[in-house]
PDB file of N, CA and C in Angstrom:
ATOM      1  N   UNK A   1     -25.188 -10.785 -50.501  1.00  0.00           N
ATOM      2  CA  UNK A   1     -25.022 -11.141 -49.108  1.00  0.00           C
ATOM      3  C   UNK A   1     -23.888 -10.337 -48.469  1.00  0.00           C
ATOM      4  N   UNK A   2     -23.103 -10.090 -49.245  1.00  0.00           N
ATOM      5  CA  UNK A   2     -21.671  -9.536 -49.107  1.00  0.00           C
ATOM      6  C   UNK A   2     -22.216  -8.188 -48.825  1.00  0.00           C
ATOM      7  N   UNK A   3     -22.933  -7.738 -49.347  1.00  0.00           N
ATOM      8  CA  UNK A   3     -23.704  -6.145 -49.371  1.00  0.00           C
ATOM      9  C   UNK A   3     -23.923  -5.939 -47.609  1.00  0.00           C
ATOM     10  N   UNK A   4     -25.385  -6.683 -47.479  1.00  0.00           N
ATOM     11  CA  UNK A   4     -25.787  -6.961 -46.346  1.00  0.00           C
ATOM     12  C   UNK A   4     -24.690  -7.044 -44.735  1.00  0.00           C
ATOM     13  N   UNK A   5     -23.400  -7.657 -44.966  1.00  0.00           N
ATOM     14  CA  UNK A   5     -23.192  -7.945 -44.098  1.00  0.00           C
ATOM     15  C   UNK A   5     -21.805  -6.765 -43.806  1.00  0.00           C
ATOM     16  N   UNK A   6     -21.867  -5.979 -44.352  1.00  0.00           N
ATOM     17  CA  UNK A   6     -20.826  -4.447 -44.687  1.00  0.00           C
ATOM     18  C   UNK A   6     -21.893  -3.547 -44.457  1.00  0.00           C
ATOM     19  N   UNK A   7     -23.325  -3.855 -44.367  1.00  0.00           N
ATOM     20  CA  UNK A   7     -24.393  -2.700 -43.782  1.00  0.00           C
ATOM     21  C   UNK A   7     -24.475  -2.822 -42.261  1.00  0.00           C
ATOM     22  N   UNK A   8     -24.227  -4.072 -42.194  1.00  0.00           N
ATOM     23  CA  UNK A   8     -24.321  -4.463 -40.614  1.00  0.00           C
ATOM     24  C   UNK A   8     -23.067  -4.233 -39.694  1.00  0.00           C
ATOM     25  N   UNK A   9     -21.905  -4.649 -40.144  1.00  0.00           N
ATOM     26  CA  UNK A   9     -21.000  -4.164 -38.967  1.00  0.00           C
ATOM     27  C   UNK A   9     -20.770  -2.871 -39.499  1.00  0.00           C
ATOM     28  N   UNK A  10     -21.231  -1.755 -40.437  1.00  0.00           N
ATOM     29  CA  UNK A  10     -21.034  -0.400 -40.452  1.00  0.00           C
ATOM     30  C   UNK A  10     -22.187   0.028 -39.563  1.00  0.00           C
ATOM     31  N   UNK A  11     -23.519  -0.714 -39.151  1.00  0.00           N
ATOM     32  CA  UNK A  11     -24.411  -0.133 -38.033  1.00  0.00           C
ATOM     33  C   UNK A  11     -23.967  -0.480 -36.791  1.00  0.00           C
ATOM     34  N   UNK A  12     -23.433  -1.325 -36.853  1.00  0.00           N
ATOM     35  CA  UNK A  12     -22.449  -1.682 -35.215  1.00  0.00           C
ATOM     36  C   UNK A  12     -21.453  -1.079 -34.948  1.00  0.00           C
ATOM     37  N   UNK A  13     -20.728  -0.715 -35.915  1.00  0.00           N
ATOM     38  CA  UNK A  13     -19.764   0.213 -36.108  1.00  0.00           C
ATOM     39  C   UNK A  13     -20.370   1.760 -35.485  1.00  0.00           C
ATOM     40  N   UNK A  14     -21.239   2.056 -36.012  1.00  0.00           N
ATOM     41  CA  UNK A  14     -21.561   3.780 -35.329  1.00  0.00           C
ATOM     42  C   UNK A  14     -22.457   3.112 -33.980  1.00  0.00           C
ATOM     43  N   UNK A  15     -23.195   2.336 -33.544  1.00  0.00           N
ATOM     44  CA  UNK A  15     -23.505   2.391 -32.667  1.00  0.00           C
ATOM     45  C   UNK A  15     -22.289   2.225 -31.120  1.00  0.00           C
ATOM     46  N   UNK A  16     -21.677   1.575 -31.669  1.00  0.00           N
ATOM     47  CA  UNK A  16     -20.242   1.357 -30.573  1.00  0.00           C
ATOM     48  C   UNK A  16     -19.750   3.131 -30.363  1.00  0.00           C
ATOM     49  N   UNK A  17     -19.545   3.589 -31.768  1.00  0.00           N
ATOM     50  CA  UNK A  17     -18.848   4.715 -31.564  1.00  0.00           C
ATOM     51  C   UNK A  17     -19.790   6.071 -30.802  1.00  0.00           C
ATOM     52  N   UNK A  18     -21.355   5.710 -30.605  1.00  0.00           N
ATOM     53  CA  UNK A  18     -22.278   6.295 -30.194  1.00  0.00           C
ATOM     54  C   UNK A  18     -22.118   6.405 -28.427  1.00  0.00           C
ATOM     55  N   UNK A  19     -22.368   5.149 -27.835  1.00  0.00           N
ATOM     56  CA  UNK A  19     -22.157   4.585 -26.608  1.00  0.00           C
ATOM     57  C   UNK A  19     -21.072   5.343 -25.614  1.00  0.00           C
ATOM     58  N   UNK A  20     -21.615   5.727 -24.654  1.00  0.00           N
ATOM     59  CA  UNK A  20     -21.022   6.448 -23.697  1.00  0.00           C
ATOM     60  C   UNK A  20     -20.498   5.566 -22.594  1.00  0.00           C
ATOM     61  N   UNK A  21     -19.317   5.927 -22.233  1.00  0.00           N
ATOM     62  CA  UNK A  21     -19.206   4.868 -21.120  1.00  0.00           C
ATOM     63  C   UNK A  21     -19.625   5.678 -19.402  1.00  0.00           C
ATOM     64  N   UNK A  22     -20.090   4.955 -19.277  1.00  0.00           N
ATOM     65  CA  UNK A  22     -20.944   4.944 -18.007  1.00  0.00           C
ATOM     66  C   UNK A  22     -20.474   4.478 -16.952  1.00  0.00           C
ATOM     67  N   UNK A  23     -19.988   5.188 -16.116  1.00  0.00           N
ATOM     68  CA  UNK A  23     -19.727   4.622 -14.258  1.00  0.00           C
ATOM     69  C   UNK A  23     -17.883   3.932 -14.765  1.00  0.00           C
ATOM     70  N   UNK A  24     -17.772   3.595 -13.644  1.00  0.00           N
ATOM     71  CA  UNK A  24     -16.577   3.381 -13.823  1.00  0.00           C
ATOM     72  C   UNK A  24     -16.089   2.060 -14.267  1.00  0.00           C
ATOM     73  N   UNK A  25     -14.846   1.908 -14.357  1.00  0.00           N
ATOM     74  CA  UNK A  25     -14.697   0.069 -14.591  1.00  0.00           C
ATOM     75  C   UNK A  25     -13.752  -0.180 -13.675  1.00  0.00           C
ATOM     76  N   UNK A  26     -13.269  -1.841 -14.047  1.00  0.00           N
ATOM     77  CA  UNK A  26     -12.686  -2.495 -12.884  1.00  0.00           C
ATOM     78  C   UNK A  26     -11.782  -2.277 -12.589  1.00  0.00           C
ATOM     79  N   UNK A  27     -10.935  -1.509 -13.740  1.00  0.00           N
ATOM     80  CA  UNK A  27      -9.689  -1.112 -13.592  1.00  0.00           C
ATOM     81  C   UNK A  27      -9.588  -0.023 -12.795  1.00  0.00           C
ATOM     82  N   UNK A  28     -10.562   1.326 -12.388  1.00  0.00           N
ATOM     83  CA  UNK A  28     -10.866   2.196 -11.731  1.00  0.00           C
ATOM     84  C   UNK A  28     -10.733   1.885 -10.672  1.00  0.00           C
ATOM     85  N   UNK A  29     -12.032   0.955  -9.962  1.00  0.00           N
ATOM     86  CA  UNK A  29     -12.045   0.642  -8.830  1.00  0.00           C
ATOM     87  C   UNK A  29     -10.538  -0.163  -8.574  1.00  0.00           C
ATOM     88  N   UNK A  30     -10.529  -1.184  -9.115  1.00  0.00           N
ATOM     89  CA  UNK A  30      -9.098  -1.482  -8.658  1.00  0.00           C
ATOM     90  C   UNK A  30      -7.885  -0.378  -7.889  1.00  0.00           C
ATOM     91  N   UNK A  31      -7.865   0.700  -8.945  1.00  0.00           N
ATOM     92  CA  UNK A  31      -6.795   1.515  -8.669  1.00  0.00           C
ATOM     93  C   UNK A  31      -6.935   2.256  -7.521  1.00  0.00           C
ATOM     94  N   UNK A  32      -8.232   2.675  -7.361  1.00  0.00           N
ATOM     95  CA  UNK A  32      -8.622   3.053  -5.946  1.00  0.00           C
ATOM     96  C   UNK A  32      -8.181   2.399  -4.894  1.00  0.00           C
ATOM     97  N   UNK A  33      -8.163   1.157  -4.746  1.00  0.00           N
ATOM     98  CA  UNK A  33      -8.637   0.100  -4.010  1.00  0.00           C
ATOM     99  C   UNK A  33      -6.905   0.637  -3.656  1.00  0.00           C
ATOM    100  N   UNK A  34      -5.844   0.221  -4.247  1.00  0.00           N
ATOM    101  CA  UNK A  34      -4.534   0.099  -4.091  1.00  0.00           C
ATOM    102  C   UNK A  34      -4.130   1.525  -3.499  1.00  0.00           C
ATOM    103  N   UNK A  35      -4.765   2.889  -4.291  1.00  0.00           N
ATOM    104  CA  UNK A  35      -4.612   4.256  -3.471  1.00  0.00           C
ATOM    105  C   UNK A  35      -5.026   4.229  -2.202  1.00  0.00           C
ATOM    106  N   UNK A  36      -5.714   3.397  -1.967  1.00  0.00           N
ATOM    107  CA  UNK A  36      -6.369   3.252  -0.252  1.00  0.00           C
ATOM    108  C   UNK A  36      -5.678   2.943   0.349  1.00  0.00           C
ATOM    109  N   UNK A  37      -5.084   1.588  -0.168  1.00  0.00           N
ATOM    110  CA  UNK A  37      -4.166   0.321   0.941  1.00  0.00           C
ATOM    111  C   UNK A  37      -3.150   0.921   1.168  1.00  0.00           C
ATOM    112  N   UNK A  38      -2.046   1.665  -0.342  1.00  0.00           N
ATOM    113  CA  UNK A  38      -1.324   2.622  -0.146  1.00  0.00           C
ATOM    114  C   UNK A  38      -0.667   3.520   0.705  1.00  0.00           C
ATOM    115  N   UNK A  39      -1.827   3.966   0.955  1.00  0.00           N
ATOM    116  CA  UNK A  39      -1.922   5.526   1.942  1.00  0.00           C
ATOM    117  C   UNK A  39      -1.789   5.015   3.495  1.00  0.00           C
ATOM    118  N   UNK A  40      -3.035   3.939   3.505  1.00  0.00           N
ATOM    119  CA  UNK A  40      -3.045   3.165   4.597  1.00  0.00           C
ATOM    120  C   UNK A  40      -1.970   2.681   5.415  1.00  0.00           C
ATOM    121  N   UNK A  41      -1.270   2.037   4.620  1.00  0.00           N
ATOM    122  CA  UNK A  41       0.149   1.450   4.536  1.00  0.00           C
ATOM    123  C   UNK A  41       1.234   2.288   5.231  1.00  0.00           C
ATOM    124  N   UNK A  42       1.201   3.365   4.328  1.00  0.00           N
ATOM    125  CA  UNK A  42       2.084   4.772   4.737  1.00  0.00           C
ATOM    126  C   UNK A  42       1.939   5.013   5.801  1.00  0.00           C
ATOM    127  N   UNK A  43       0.411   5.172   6.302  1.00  0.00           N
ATOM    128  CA  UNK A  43       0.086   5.813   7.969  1.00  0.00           C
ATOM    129  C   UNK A  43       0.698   4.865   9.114  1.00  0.00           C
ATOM    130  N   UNK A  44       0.469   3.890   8.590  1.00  0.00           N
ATOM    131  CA  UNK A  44       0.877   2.799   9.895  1.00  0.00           C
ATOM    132  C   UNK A  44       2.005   2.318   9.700  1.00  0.00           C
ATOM    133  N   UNK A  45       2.571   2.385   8.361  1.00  0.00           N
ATOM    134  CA  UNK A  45       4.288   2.128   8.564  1.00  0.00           C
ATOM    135  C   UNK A  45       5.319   3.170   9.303  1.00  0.00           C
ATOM    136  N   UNK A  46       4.550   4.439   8.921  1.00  0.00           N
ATOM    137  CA  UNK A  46       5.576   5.694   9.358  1.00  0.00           C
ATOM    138  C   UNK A  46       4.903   5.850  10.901  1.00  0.00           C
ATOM    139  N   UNK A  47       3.972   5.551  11.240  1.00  0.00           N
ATOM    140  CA  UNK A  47       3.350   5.840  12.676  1.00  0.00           C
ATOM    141  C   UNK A  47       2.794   7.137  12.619  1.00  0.00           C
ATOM    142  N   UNK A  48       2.162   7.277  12.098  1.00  0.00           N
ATOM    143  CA  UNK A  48       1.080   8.681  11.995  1.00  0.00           C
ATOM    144  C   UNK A  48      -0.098   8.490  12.433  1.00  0.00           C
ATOM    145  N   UNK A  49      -0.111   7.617  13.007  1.00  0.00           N
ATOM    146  CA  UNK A  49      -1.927   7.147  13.290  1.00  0.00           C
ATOM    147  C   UNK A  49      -2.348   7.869  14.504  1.00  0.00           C
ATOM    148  N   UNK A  50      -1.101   7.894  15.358  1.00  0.00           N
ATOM    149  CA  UNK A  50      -1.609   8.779  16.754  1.00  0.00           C
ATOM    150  C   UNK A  50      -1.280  10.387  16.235  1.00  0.00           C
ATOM    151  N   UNK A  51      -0.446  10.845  15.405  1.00  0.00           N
ATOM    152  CA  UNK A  51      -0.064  11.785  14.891  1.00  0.00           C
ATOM    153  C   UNK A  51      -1.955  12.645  14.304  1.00  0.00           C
ATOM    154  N   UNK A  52      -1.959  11.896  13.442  1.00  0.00           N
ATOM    155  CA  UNK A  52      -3.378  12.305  12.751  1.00  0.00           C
ATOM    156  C   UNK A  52      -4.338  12.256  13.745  1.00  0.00           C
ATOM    157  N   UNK A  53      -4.729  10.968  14.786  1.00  0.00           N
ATOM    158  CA  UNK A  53      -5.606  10.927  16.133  1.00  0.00           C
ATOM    159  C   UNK A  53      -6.163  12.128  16.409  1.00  0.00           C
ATOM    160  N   UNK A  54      -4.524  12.744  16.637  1.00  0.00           N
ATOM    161  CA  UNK A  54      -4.047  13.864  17.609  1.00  0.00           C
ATOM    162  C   UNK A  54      -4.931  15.024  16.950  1.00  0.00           C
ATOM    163  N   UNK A  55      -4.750  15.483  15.736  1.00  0.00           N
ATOM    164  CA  UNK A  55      -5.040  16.435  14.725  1.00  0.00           C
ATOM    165  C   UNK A  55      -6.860  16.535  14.878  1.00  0.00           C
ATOM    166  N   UNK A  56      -7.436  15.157  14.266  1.00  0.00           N
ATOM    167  CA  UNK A  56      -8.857  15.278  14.771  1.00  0.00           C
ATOM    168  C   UNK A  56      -9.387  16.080  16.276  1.00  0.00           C
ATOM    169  N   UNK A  57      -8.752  14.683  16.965  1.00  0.00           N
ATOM    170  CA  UNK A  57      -8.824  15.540  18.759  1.00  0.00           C
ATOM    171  C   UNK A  57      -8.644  16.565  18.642  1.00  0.00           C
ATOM    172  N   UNK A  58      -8.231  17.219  18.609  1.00  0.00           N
ATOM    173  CA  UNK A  58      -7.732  19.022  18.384  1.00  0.00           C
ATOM    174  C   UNK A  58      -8.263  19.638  17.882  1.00  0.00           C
ATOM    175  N   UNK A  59      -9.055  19.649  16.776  1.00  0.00           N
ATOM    176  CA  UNK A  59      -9.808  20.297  15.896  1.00  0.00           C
ATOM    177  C   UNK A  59     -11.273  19.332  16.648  1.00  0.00           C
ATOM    178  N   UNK A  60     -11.313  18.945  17.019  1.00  0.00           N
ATOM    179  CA  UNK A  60     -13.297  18.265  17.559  1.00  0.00           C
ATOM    180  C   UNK A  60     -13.124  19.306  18.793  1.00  0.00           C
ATOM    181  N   UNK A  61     -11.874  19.388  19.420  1.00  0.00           N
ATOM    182  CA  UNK A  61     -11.960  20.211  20.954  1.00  0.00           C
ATOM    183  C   UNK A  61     -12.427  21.823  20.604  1.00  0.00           C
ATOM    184  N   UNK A  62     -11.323  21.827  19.703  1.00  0.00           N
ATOM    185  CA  UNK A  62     -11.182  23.550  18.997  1.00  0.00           C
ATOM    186  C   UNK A  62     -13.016  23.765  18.706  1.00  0.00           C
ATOM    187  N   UNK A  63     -14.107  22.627  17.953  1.00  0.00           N
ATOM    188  CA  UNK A  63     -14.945  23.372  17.625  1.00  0.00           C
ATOM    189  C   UNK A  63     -16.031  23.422  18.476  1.00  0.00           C
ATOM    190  N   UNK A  64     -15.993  22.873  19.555  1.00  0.00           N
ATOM    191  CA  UNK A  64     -16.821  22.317  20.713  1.00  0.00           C
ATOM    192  C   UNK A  64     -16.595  23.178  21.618  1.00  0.00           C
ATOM    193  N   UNK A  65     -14.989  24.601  21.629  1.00  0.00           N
ATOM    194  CA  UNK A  65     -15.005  25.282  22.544  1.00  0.00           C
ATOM    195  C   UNK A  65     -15.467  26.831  21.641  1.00  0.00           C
ATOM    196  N   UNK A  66     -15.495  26.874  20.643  1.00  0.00           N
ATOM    197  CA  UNK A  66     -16.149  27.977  19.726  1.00  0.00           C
ATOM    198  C   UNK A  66     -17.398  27.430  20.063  1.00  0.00           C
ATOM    199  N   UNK A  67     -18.573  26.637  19.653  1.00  0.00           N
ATOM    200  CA  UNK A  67     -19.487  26.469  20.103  1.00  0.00           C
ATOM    201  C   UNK A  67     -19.991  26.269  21.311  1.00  0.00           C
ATOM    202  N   UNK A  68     -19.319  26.429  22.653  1.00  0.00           N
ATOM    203  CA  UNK A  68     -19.560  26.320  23.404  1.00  0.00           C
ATOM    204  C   UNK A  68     -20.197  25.502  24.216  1.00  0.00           C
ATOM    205  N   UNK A  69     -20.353  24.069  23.760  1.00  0.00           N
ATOM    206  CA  UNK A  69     -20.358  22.589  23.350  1.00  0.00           C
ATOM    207  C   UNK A  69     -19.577  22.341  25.287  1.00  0.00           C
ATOM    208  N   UNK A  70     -20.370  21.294  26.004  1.00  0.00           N
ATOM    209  CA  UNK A  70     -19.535  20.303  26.885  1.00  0.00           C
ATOM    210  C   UNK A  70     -19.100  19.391  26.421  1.00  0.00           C
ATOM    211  N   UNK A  71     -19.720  19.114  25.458  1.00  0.00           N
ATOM    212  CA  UNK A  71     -18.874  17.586  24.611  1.00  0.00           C
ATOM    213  C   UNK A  71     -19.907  16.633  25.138  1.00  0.00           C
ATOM    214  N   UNK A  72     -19.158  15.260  24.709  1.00  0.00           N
ATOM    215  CA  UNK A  72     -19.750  14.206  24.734  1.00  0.00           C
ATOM    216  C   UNK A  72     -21.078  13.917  24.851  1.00  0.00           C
ATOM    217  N   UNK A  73     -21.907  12.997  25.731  1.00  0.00           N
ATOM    218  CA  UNK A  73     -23.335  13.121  25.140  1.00  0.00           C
ATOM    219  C   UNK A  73     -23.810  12.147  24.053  1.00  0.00           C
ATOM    220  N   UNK A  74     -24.698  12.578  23.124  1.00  0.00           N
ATOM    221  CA  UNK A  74     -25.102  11.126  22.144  1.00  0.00           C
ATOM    222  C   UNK A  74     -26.418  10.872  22.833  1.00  0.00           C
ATOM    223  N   UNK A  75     -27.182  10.019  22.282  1.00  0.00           N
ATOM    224  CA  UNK A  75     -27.631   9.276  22.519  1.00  0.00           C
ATOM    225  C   UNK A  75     -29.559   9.717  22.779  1.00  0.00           C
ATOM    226  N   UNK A  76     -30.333   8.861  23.287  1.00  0.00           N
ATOM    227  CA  UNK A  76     -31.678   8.995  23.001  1.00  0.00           C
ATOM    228  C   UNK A  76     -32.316   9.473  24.682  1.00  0.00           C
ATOM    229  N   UNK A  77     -32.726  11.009  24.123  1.00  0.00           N
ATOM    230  CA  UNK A  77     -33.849  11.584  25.404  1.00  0.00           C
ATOM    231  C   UNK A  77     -34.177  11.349  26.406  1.00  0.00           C
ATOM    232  N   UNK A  78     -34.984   9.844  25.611  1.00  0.00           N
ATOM    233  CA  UNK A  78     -36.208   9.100  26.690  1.00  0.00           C
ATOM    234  C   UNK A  78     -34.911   8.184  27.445  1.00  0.00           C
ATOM    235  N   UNK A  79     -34.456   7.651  27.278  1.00  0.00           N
ATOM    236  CA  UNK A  79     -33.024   6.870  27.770  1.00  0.00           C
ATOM    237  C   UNK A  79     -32.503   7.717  29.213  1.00  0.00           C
ATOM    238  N   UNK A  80     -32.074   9.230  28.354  1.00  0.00           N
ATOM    239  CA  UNK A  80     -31.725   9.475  29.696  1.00  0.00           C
ATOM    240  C   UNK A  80     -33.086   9.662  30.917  1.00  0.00           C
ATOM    241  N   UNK A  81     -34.101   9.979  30.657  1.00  0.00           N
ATOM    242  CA  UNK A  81     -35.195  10.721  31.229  1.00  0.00           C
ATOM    243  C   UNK A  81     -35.263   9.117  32.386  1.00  0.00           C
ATOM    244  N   UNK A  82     -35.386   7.943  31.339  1.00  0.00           N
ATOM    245  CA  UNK A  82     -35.575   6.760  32.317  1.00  0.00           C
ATOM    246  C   UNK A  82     -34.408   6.538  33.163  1.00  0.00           C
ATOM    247  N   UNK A  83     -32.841   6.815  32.557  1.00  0.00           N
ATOM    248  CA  UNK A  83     -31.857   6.701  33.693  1.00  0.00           C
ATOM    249  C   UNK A  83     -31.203   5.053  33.303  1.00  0.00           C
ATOM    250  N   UNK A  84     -31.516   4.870  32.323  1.00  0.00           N
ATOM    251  CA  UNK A  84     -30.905   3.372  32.222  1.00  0.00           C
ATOM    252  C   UNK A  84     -30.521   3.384  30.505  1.00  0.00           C
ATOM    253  N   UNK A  85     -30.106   2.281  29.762  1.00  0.00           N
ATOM    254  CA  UNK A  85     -29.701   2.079  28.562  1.00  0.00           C
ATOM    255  C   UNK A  85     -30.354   1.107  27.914  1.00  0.00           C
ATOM    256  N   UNK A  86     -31.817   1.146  28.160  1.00  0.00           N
ATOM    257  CA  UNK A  86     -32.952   0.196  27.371  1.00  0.00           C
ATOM    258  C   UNK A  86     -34.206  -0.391  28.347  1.00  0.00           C
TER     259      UNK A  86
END
């Protein structure tokens, strides 16, 4: 019996050591989660939020005047063709 049961956790044994780990774990996501809030944290404690705003705005203007883009706009064809918003 003793035989038997030293065949078995030596097949559990290589199958564990076989097994790939796959996707991430909780501890991953967790750590993410805190690099987010983090950063987050940083932006709005130091006041960078209009700082960075600013940076987007600037670079959406910059590529809208290389493309030669009026800007704004959006939205569905037939909408404007009828002149109303539904």
């Amino acid at each position: 019996m003793l035989d038997l049961r030293t065949k078995m956790n030596d097949f559990v044994a290589k199958r564990r050591a076989k097994k790939e780990d796959k996707g991430a774990g909780f501890m991953e996501y967790g750590a993410i989660i805190l690099l987010v809030a983090a950063i987050a944290t940083a932006v709005l404690g130091l006041g960078l939020d209009d700082t960075i705003k600013g940076w987007f705005k600037d670079s959406v203007d910059e590529i809208e005047k290389e493309a030669g883009a009026g800007g704004g706009g959006g939205g569905n064809e037939e909408e404007e063709e009828e002149g109303g918003n539904g």
